[in-house]
Coordinates of C-alpha atoms in Angstrom, one line a residue:
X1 CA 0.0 0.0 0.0
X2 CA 1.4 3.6 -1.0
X3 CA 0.1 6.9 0.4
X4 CA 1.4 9.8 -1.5
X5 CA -1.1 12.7 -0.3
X6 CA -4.5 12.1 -2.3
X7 CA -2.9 9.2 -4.2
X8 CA -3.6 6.1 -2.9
X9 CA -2.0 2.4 -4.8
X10 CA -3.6 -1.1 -3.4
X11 CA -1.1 -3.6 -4.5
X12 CA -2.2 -6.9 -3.8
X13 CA -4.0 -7.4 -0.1
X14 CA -3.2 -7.2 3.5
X15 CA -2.2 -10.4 4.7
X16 CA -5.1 -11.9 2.4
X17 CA -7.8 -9.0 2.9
X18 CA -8.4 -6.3 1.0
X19 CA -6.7 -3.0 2.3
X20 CA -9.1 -0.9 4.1
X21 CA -8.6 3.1 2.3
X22 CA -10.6 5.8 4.5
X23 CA -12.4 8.6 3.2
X24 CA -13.4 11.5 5.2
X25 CA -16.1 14.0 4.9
X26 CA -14.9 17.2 3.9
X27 CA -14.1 19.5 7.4
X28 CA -14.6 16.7 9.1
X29 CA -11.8 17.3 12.1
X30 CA -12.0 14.0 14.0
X31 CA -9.8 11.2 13.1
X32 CA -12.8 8.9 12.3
X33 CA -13.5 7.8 8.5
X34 CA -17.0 8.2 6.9
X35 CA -16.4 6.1 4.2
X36 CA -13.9 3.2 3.9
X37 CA -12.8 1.6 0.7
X38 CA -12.4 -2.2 0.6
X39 CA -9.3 -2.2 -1.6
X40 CA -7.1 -4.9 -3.8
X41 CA -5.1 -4.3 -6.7
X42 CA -6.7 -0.7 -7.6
X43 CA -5.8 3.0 -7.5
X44 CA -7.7 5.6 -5.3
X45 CA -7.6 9.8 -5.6
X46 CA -9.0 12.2 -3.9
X47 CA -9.2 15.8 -5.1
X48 CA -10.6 17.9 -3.0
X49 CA -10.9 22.0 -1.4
X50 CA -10.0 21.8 2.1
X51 CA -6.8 20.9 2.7
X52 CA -5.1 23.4 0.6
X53 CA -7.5 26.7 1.0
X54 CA -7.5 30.2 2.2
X55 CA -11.3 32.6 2.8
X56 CA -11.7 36.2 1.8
X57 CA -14.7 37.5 2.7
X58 CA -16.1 34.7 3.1
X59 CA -15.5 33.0 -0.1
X60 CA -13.0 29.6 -0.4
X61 CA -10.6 30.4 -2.7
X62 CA -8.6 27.0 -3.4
X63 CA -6.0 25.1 -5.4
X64 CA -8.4 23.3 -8.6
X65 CA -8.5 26.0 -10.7
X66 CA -11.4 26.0 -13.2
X67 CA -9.5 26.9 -16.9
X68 CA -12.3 28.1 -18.4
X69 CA -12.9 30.5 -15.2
X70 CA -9.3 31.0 -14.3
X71 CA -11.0 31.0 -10.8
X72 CA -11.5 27.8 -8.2
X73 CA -13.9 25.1 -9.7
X74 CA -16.9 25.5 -8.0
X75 CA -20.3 22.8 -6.9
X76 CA -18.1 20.2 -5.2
X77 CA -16.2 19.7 -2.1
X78 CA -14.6 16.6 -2.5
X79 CA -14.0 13.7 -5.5
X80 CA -12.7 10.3 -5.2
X81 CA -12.1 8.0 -7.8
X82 CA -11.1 4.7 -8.1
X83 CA -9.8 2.6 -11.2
X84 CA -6.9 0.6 -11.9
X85 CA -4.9 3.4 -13.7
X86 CA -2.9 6.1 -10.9
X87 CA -2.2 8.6 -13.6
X88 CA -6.1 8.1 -14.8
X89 CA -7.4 8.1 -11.4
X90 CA -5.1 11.3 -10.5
X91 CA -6.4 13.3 -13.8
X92 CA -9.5 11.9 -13.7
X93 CA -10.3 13.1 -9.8
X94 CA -9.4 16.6 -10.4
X95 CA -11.1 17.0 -14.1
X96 CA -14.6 15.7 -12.4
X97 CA -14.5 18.5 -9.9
X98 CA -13.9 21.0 -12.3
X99 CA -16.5 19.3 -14.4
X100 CA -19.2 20.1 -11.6
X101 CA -21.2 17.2 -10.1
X102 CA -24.0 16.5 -13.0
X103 CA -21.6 16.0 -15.7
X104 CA -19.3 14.6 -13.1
X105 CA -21.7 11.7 -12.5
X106 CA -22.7 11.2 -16.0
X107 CA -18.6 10.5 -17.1
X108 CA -18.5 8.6 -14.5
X109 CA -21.4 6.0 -15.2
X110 CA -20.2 6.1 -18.9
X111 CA -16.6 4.8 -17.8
X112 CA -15.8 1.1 -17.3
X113 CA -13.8 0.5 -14.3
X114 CA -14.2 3.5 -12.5
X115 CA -15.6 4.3 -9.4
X116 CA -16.2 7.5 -7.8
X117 CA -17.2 9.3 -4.6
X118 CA -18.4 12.8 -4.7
X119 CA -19.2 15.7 -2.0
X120 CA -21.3 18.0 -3.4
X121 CA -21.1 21.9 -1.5
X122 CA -24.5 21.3 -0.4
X123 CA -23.4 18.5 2.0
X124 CA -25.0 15.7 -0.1
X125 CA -22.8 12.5 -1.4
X126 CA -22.9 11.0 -4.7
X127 CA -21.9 7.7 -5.7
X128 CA -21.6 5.4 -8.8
X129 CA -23.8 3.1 -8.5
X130 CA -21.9 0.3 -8.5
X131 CA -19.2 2.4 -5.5
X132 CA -18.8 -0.4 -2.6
X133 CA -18.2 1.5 0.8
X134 CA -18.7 0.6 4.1

């Protein structure tokens, strides 16, 4: 198992069982998980607004930068994907938040072998259907 920030590789299992790759709400402080992943020979990334963020009058102002806008994507907090493929999974996360969580959703279920997890601003979660977390 490698942890490189966001990036997460599942190379083989854990002494037989799949690894176990949590997910947290966004602003969630505690060191409980939400989600968790059951995880075996996959990739998982997360991109996401609140770990790397600063406020200005009351606006987030973060990393993800929309290029059609030039300004901070907008409509999500948080996406996680997960598909075989790092570098897919890596470009993949942070193009669905920019993409904004309708057309996120609709790539997603168009895809074959990917997954994803997605925190919407308005506190709701949306998940592939066929997403399996605990």
């Amino acid at each position: 198992l490698i942890v490189a920030g966001g990036q997460v590789l599942a190379n083989g299992t854990n002494n037989g069982s799949p690894w176990q790759v949590g997910i947290r709400t966004p602003d969630d402080d505690t060191d409980e998980f939400d989600f968790v992943l059951q995880a075996e020979n996959t990739c998982i990334s997360t991109s996401a607004d609140y770990e790397k963020f600063f406020e200005v009058d009351g606006v987030r102002y973060h990393h993800i930068i929309d290029p059609r806008t030039g300004y901070p994507a907008r409509g999500m907090r948080s996406v996680t994907v997960v598909t075989p493929n790092a570098t897919f999974a890596d470009a993949l996360s942070t193009a669905l938040f920019v993409m904004g969580p309708e057309k996120a959703i609709e790539l997603v279920e168009s895809l074959h072998d990917v997954e994803a997890l997605i925190f919407n601003n308005d506190g709701s979660v949306v998940q592939r259907s066929g997403m399996q977390v605990e």
